[in-house]
Amino acid sequence: MALSATSQSAIIVSAFLLPILTYVYYTRNFNSQSAAGALPPPTEITKLFIYPIKSCHGISVPSARLLPTGLDLDRTWMWVTYPDYKFLTIRNLAKMTLIRPDYNASTDTLTVTAPAPNSIDAKLQFSVPAHPSLSWLEENTEVVNATVWSSTTKAYCYSTKLTGGFNDFFGKEVRLVYKPPFSDEPRKLGSNGAKDLLGRDANTLFPDMMPVLVGTEKSIGELNERLKKAEDLSIDVRRFRPNILVKGDKPWDEDRWKTLRISPQAGRKWWKLGTDCEVLDVTQRCARCHVPNVDPETAEEHKRQPWDTLMKYRRVDEGIKFKPCFGMLCVPRGHGSMLSVGMVMQVTKVTDNHKYIPGF
Ligand SMILES: *[C@@H]1O[C@H](CO)[C@@H](O)[C@H](O)[C@H]1NC(C)=O
Ligand SMILES: *[C@@H]1O[C@H](CO)[C@@H](O)[C@H](O)[C@H]1NC(C)=O
C-alpha cells in the first residue's frame, strides 16, 4: 500500500529532521546560557591602569602582573587619618587626585609627588621601594590597624620622616599605610565576594570592595555620546578608575558577564590553556558615587555630569537601585601572570541574576 504524501513527509520529519532540530535546539540553548543570551565575541585589552595609592592619580601601564589581590601595585598604599588610621578618600577630598605616584621599574621605586601648598611650582616628593622587604618595613614602618569603610586590617604605617611633608598638602596630620599582596592577615572580601557566595577565600588590599574593575570602551563611548548631546562634554574613562579596559561588544553588555578569561591569543582550546591565561569571576556591577564628576587631571568637580546622565539610565541593579552602575567588579582566580595591552579577553559565562550586595 502506497503511503500518502503527508505520511511520507511525516516519516521524513521524524526520522531526519527531528533529531537535527533537537540537536540545534539544545546546542543553541547551551551556548546561549538560557535567559542571559549568547556569549559575546572575544575582545581585546586596550588599556591597563594601576592606582598605587587609593584615591590618588592613576598610571597607564603596558603590562602588569595579575595577583589574586588585584593588579600588582594597585591600591597597595593608602592615606589615613592620624591617630585613628581611617582611610582618606577622593569622595570628599577631590584634590587627592593631584597626588601622583610614579613607578620606576629599573629601580623598583615608587615616587610620590604633589603640588606644594601656597606655591606655583614647588613640589612635595618622596620615594619608597615598590616591593619593600620585611627588613625595610621593620626599619621604616610600624604595624597599625587601618580602616577602609567598615573593614579594619593590619597595615604598615610609614615613618613621617618619609611622608611628613604631605601633612601640608592635606592641611592636617596624615599617615601613609602599606599592605603587602601576600600577608598573614589578609583583608578578606565581603559583599558578593564573601566566601559563601564566591566559593573560596579571596582577599584584596585597599580597594573599596573587590580586587579588579573592568570597563569597556563601548560603554564609555555610549555615555560620552549622551554627555555630548546634553552638555557638549566628553570624559576620560579614568574618572571611573578601571584597572582593565577592553574594547567590548555592545555598550553595557558587561552587565551580564559572569566569568572572564584573558589569554595571549584568541580561540585557544581549553586543553592548551597554560599559566599565561587568567580567569576572573565577575562578582557584581560597580555602583557609583559622585567621584566620576571629578576631573582627575585638575581635581575640578563638575556640578552635574556624568552623575545626572548616569542616574537617568544606569540604575540597573536591583540590589542598589539608588545608584548608577559603570564597570564590573571582579576577583581573579590568580595564577600571577602578566597581563598586557593587546591580550584577548573572552567572556566564558554570562548570567541574568547579578544582584549587588552593599557593604564590605
Ligand atoms: C629610573 O631611575 C633611574 C635611576 O635613578 C633613572 O636613571 C631613570 O631615568 C629612571 N627611569 C625613569 C623612566 O624615570
Ligand atoms: C589590631 O586589632 C587587633 C584586633 O582587635 C588587636 O588584637 C591588635 O592588637 C591590634 N593591633 C594594633 C597594632 O593595634
Coordinates of C-alpha atoms and ligand atoms in Angstrom, one line a residue:
M1 CA 0.0 0.0 0.0
A2 CA 1.4 3.3 -1.0
L3 CA 1.8 6.0 1.7
S4 CA 0.2 9.3 1.1
A5 CA 2.5 12.3 0.5
T6 CA 1.6 13.6 4.0
S7 CA 2.6 10.4 5.7
Q8 CA 5.8 10.3 3.8
S9 CA 6.6 13.8 4.9
A10 CA 5.8 12.9 8.5
I11 CA 8.2 10.0 8.4
I12 CA 11.0 12.1 6.9
V13 CA 10.5 14.7 9.6
S14 CA 10.6 12.3 12.4
A15 CA 13.5 10.2 11.0
F16 CA 15.8 13.0 9.9
L17 CA 14.7 16.4 10.9
L18 CA 13.6 15.9 14.4
P19 CA 17.0 14.7 15.7
I20 CA 18.6 17.6 13.9
L21 CA 16.2 20.1 15.3
T22 CA 16.6 18.7 18.8
Y23 CA 20.3 18.9 18.4
V24 CA 20.2 22.5 17.2
Y25 CA 17.7 23.4 19.9
Y26 CA 20.0 22.1 22.7
T27 CA 23.3 23.4 21.4
R28 CA 21.7 26.9 20.9
N29 CA 20.4 26.8 24.4
F30 CA 23.6 25.5 25.8
N31 CA 25.6 28.3 24.0
S32 CA 23.1 30.9 24.9
Q33 CA 23.2 30.1 28.6
S34 CA 19.4 30.3 28.8
A35 CA 17.9 33.7 29.5
A36 CA 21.2 35.6 29.7
G37 CA 21.8 35.3 26.0
A38 CA 24.6 34.1 23.7
L39 CA 28.2 34.7 24.6
P40 CA 29.7 37.9 23.1
P41 CA 32.7 37.5 20.7
P42 CA 36.2 37.7 22.1
T43 CA 37.5 41.2 22.7
E44 CA 40.9 42.9 23.4
I45 CA 42.5 44.7 26.3
T46 CA 43.1 48.3 25.2
K47 CA 44.4 49.8 28.5
L48 CA 45.7 48.7 31.9
F49 CA 45.6 51.1 34.8
I50 CA 47.0 50.9 38.3
Y51 CA 46.2 53.3 41.2
P52 CA 49.1 52.6 43.6
I53 CA 47.7 54.9 46.3
K54 CA 44.0 54.7 46.9
S55 CA 42.1 57.8 45.7
C56 CA 45.2 59.3 44.1
H57 CA 46.2 59.7 40.4
G58 CA 46.4 56.5 38.3
I59 CA 49.1 55.2 35.9
S60 CA 48.5 53.7 32.5
V61 CA 50.9 50.8 32.0
P62 CA 51.6 48.5 29.0
S63 CA 51.5 45.4 31.2
A64 CA 51.0 44.4 34.9
R65 CA 51.0 41.2 36.9
L66 CA 47.6 40.0 38.0
L67 CA 47.8 38.8 41.6
P68 CA 45.0 37.2 43.5
T69 CA 44.6 40.6 45.3
G70 CA 44.4 42.7 42.0
L71 CA 47.0 44.1 39.6
D72 CA 50.4 44.4 41.2
L73 CA 50.9 47.8 42.9
D74 CA 47.2 48.7 42.6
R75 CA 45.7 50.2 45.8
T76 CA 48.7 48.9 47.7
W77 CA 49.1 52.2 49.7
M78 CA 46.5 54.5 51.3
W79 CA 46.4 57.8 53.1
V80 CA 44.8 57.6 56.5
T81 CA 43.9 60.0 59.3
Y82 CA 46.0 60.2 62.4
P83 CA 45.8 58.9 65.1
D84 CA 42.9 56.6 64.2
Y85 CA 44.1 55.4 60.7
K86 CA 40.8 55.8 58.9
F87 CA 41.0 55.9 55.1
L88 CA 41.1 59.3 53.3
T89 CA 39.1 59.4 50.1
I90 CA 38.7 61.4 46.9
R91 CA 35.0 61.4 47.7
N92 CA 35.3 64.3 50.0
L93 CA 38.9 65.4 49.1
A94 CA 38.9 65.8 45.4
K95 CA 42.5 67.3 45.4
M96 CA 43.9 63.8 46.3
T97 CA 43.9 63.1 42.6
L98 CA 46.7 65.7 42.3
I99 CA 49.0 63.3 44.2
R100 CA 50.9 61.5 41.5
P101 CA 52.6 58.2 42.1
D102 CA 55.1 57.2 39.5
Y103 CA 56.7 53.8 39.2
N104 CA 60.3 53.3 38.0
A105 CA 60.7 49.7 37.0
S106 CA 64.5 49.8 36.8
T107 CA 64.9 50.8 40.4
D108 CA 61.6 49.2 41.5
T109 CA 60.7 52.5 43.2
L110 CA 57.5 54.4 43.8
T111 CA 58.0 58.2 43.7
V112 CA 55.1 60.2 45.0
T113 CA 54.7 63.9 44.2
A114 CA 52.1 66.6 44.9
P115 CA 52.0 70.4 44.4
A116 CA 53.2 72.2 47.5
P117 CA 50.6 74.4 49.0
N118 CA 50.9 78.2 48.5
S119 CA 53.4 77.7 45.8
I120 CA 53.2 77.7 42.0
D121 CA 56.0 75.3 41.1
A122 CA 57.3 73.8 44.3
K123 CA 56.6 70.1 44.8
L124 CA 56.3 67.7 47.7
Q125 CA 58.0 64.4 47.0
F126 CA 59.3 61.2 48.5
S127 CA 60.4 57.8 47.1
V128 CA 59.9 54.3 48.6
P129 CA 60.6 50.8 47.5
A130 CA 57.6 49.5 45.4
H131 CA 58.1 46.0 46.8
P132 CA 59.6 46.6 50.2
S133 CA 61.4 43.8 52.0
L134 CA 60.4 42.8 55.5
S135 CA 63.6 44.3 56.9
W136 CA 62.9 47.6 55.1
L137 CA 59.4 47.6 56.6
E138 CA 60.8 46.8 60.1
E139 CA 63.1 49.8 59.8
N140 CA 60.8 52.4 58.3
T141 CA 57.2 51.5 59.4
E142 CA 55.2 50.4 62.4
V143 CA 52.3 48.0 62.3
V144 CA 48.8 49.5 62.8
N145 CA 45.2 48.6 62.2
A146 CA 43.9 50.7 59.2
T147 CA 40.2 51.0 58.3
V148 CA 38.5 51.2 54.9
W149 CA 34.8 51.7 55.3
S150 CA 33.9 49.2 58.0
S151 CA 36.8 46.8 57.3
T152 CA 39.8 47.0 59.5
T153 CA 43.1 45.3 58.5
K154 CA 46.7 45.1 59.5
A155 CA 48.9 47.6 57.7
Y156 CA 52.4 49.1 57.8
C157 CA 52.4 52.8 58.7
Y158 CA 55.3 54.8 57.1
S159 CA 57.5 57.0 59.3
T160 CA 56.8 60.7 59.0
K161 CA 60.5 61.1 58.1
L162 CA 59.3 59.9 54.6
T163 CA 55.8 61.3 54.3
G164 CA 55.7 64.2 56.8
G165 CA 55.7 66.9 54.1
F166 CA 52.3 65.7 53.0
N167 CA 50.7 67.0 56.2
D168 CA 50.9 70.4 54.5
F169 CA 49.1 69.1 51.4
F170 CA 46.2 67.7 53.4
G171 CA 46.3 70.5 56.0
K172 CA 46.2 68.0 58.8
E173 CA 48.2 65.1 60.3
V174 CA 48.0 62.1 57.9
R175 CA 49.9 58.9 57.5
L176 CA 50.6 56.6 54.6
V177 CA 49.9 52.9 55.1
Y178 CA 51.0 49.9 53.0
K179 CA 49.7 46.3 52.8
P180 CA 51.7 43.6 51.0
P181 CA 49.8 41.4 48.5
F182 CA 50.7 38.3 50.5
S183 CA 50.3 38.6 54.2
D184 CA 49.5 36.6 57.3
E185 CA 46.5 38.8 57.9
P186 CA 44.9 39.3 54.5
R187 CA 41.8 41.6 54.0
K188 CA 39.0 39.2 53.2
L189 CA 36.4 40.1 50.7
G190 CA 32.8 40.8 51.8
S191 CA 29.7 41.7 49.8
N192 CA 29.3 39.5 46.7
G193 CA 32.9 38.3 47.2
A194 CA 32.3 36.7 50.6
K195 CA 33.3 33.0 50.8
D196 CA 29.8 31.6 50.8
L197 CA 29.0 33.4 47.5
L198 CA 32.3 33.2 45.7
G199 CA 33.0 29.6 46.8
R200 CA 36.5 30.3 48.0
D201 CA 38.5 32.6 50.3
A202 CA 39.7 35.7 48.5
N203 CA 41.4 38.9 49.6
T204 CA 42.4 42.3 48.4
L205 CA 44.4 45.3 49.6
F206 CA 42.8 48.8 49.8
P207 CA 40.2 49.0 47.0
D208 CA 36.7 49.7 48.4
M209 CA 35.4 46.3 47.7
M210 CA 36.9 44.0 45.0
P211 CA 40.4 43.5 43.6
V212 CA 39.7 44.4 39.9
L213 CA 37.4 46.7 38.0
V214 CA 36.9 46.0 34.3
G215 CA 35.3 48.6 31.9
T216 CA 34.6 48.8 28.2
E217 CA 35.4 51.4 25.5
K218 CA 31.9 50.7 24.1
S219 CA 30.2 51.8 27.3
I220 CA 32.3 54.9 27.9
G221 CA 31.7 55.8 24.2
E222 CA 28.0 55.5 24.6
L223 CA 28.0 57.5 27.8
N224 CA 30.1 60.2 26.0
E225 CA 27.6 60.4 23.2
R226 CA 24.9 61.2 25.7
L227 CA 27.2 63.8 27.5
K228 CA 28.0 65.4 24.2
K229 CA 24.3 65.9 23.4
A230 CA 23.4 67.0 27.0
E231 CA 26.3 69.4 27.7
D232 CA 28.8 69.2 24.9
L233 CA 31.1 67.2 27.3
S234 CA 33.4 64.3 26.9
I235 CA 35.1 62.5 29.8
D236 CA 38.0 60.2 30.1
V237 CA 37.3 56.6 31.4
R238 CA 39.9 57.2 34.1
R239 CA 37.2 59.0 36.1
F240 CA 35.7 55.6 36.8
R241 CA 39.1 54.2 37.9
P242 CA 39.0 50.9 36.0
N243 CA 42.0 48.5 36.1
I244 CA 41.4 46.7 32.8
L245 CA 39.8 48.4 29.8
V246 CA 38.6 46.3 26.9
K247 CA 37.0 47.2 23.6
G248 CA 33.8 45.4 24.3
D249 CA 31.0 44.2 22.1
K250 CA 27.7 46.2 22.6
P251 CA 27.6 49.1 25.1
W252 CA 26.7 47.8 28.6
D253 CA 26.8 44.2 27.6
E254 CA 29.1 43.7 30.6
D255 CA 26.1 43.9 32.9
R256 CA 25.6 40.1 32.3
W257 CA 29.3 39.0 32.4
K258 CA 29.9 36.2 34.9
T259 CA 33.3 34.7 34.0
L260 CA 36.2 36.1 32.0
R261 CA 39.3 34.6 30.6
I262 CA 42.3 36.5 29.5
S263 CA 44.8 34.8 27.2
P264 CA 47.6 35.8 24.9
Q265 CA 45.7 34.7 21.7
A266 CA 42.0 34.2 20.7
G267 CA 40.4 30.9 20.2
R268 CA 42.8 28.9 22.3
K269 CA 41.4 25.5 23.2
W270 CA 40.8 24.7 26.8
W271 CA 43.4 21.9 26.9
K272 CA 46.0 24.4 25.8
L273 CA 45.3 27.0 28.4
G274 CA 48.5 27.4 30.3
T275 CA 49.6 29.5 33.2
D276 CA 49.7 32.6 30.9
C277 CA 45.9 32.6 31.0
E278 CA 43.9 34.2 33.8
V279 CA 40.3 33.6 34.9
L280 CA 38.3 36.3 36.7
D281 CA 35.0 35.8 38.5
V282 CA 32.7 38.8 38.0
T283 CA 31.1 39.3 41.3
Q284 CA 28.8 42.3 40.6
R285 CA 28.3 45.6 38.8
C286 CA 30.1 48.6 40.2
A287 CA 27.7 51.1 41.8
R288 CA 29.0 54.6 41.5
C289 CA 29.1 57.7 43.7
H290 CA 30.0 61.3 42.6
V291 CA 33.7 60.6 42.1
P292 CA 33.4 60.4 38.3
N293 CA 32.4 64.1 38.4
V294 CA 36.0 64.9 39.4
D295 CA 38.4 65.6 36.6
P296 CA 41.5 63.5 37.6
E297 CA 43.9 66.0 35.9
T298 CA 42.7 69.2 37.6
A299 CA 40.6 67.9 40.6
E300 CA 37.8 70.2 39.4
E301 CA 34.4 68.8 40.2
H302 CA 31.6 69.1 37.6
K303 CA 28.3 70.0 39.4
R304 CA 26.1 67.7 37.3
Q305 CA 27.9 65.3 35.0
P306 CA 28.3 62.4 34.4
W307 CA 26.2 61.7 37.6
D308 CA 22.9 63.2 36.2
T309 CA 23.1 61.4 32.9
L310 CA 24.1 58.1 34.6
M311 CA 21.2 58.4 37.0
K312 CA 18.8 58.6 34.1
Y313 CA 19.5 55.2 32.6
R314 CA 22.2 53.3 34.6
R315 CA 20.3 52.4 37.7
V316 CA 20.2 48.9 36.5
D317 CA 21.0 46.8 39.6
E318 CA 18.1 45.8 41.8
G319 CA 20.4 45.3 44.7
I320 CA 21.4 49.0 44.7
K321 CA 18.6 50.9 43.0
F322 CA 19.6 54.4 44.1
K323 CA 23.0 54.3 42.4
P324 CA 24.1 54.2 38.8
C325 CA 26.4 51.4 37.6
F326 CA 29.6 51.5 35.5
G327 CA 32.0 48.6 35.0
M328 CA 32.2 45.2 36.6
L329 CA 33.9 44.2 39.8
C330 CA 36.0 41.0 39.5
V331 CA 38.0 38.6 41.6
P332 CA 40.9 36.9 39.9
R333 CA 41.4 33.2 40.4
G334 CA 45.1 34.2 40.3
H335 CA 48.0 32.5 38.6
G336 CA 50.0 35.7 38.9
S337 CA 50.7 36.0 35.2
M338 CA 51.4 39.2 33.3
L339 CA 48.6 40.9 31.5
S340 CA 49.4 43.1 28.6
V341 CA 47.6 45.6 26.4
G342 CA 46.5 43.7 23.2
M343 CA 45.7 40.4 25.1
V344 CA 42.4 38.7 24.3
M345 CA 39.5 38.7 26.8
Q346 CA 36.7 36.1 26.4
V347 CA 33.5 36.1 28.3
T348 CA 33.1 32.4 29.1
K349 CA 29.9 32.7 31.1
V350 CA 27.0 35.1 31.3
T351 CA 24.2 35.5 33.9
D352 CA 20.9 37.2 34.2
N353 CA 20.9 37.3 38.0
H354 CA 23.7 39.7 39.1
K355 CA 22.5 41.5 42.3
Y356 CA 24.6 43.9 44.3
I357 CA 25.1 43.2 48.0
P358 CA 26.0 46.5 49.6
G359 CA 28.7 46.9 52.3
F360 CA 32.1 45.5 52.8
Ligands
LIG1 C1 64.6 55.3 36.9 O1 65.6 55.6 37.9 C2 66.9 55.6 37.3 C3 67.9 55.8 38.5 O2 67.6 56.9 39.3 C4 67.0 56.7 36.3 O3 68.3 56.8 35.7 C5 65.9 56.5 35.2 O4 65.9 57.6 34.3 C6 64.6 56.3 35.8 N1 63.6 55.9 34.8 C7 62.5 56.6 34.6 C8 61.7 56.1 33.5 O5 62.2 57.6 35.2
LIG2 C1 44.7 45.4 65.8 O1 43.4 44.9 66.2 C2 43.5 43.6 66.7 C3 42.1 43.0 66.9 O2 41.3 44.0 67.6 C4 44.3 43.6 68.0 O3 44.5 42.3 68.6 C5 45.7 44.1 67.7 O4 46.5 44.3 68.9 C6 45.6 45.5 67.0 N1 47.0 45.9 66.6 C7 47.5 47.1 66.7 C8 48.8 47.3 66.3 O5 46.8 48.0 67.3

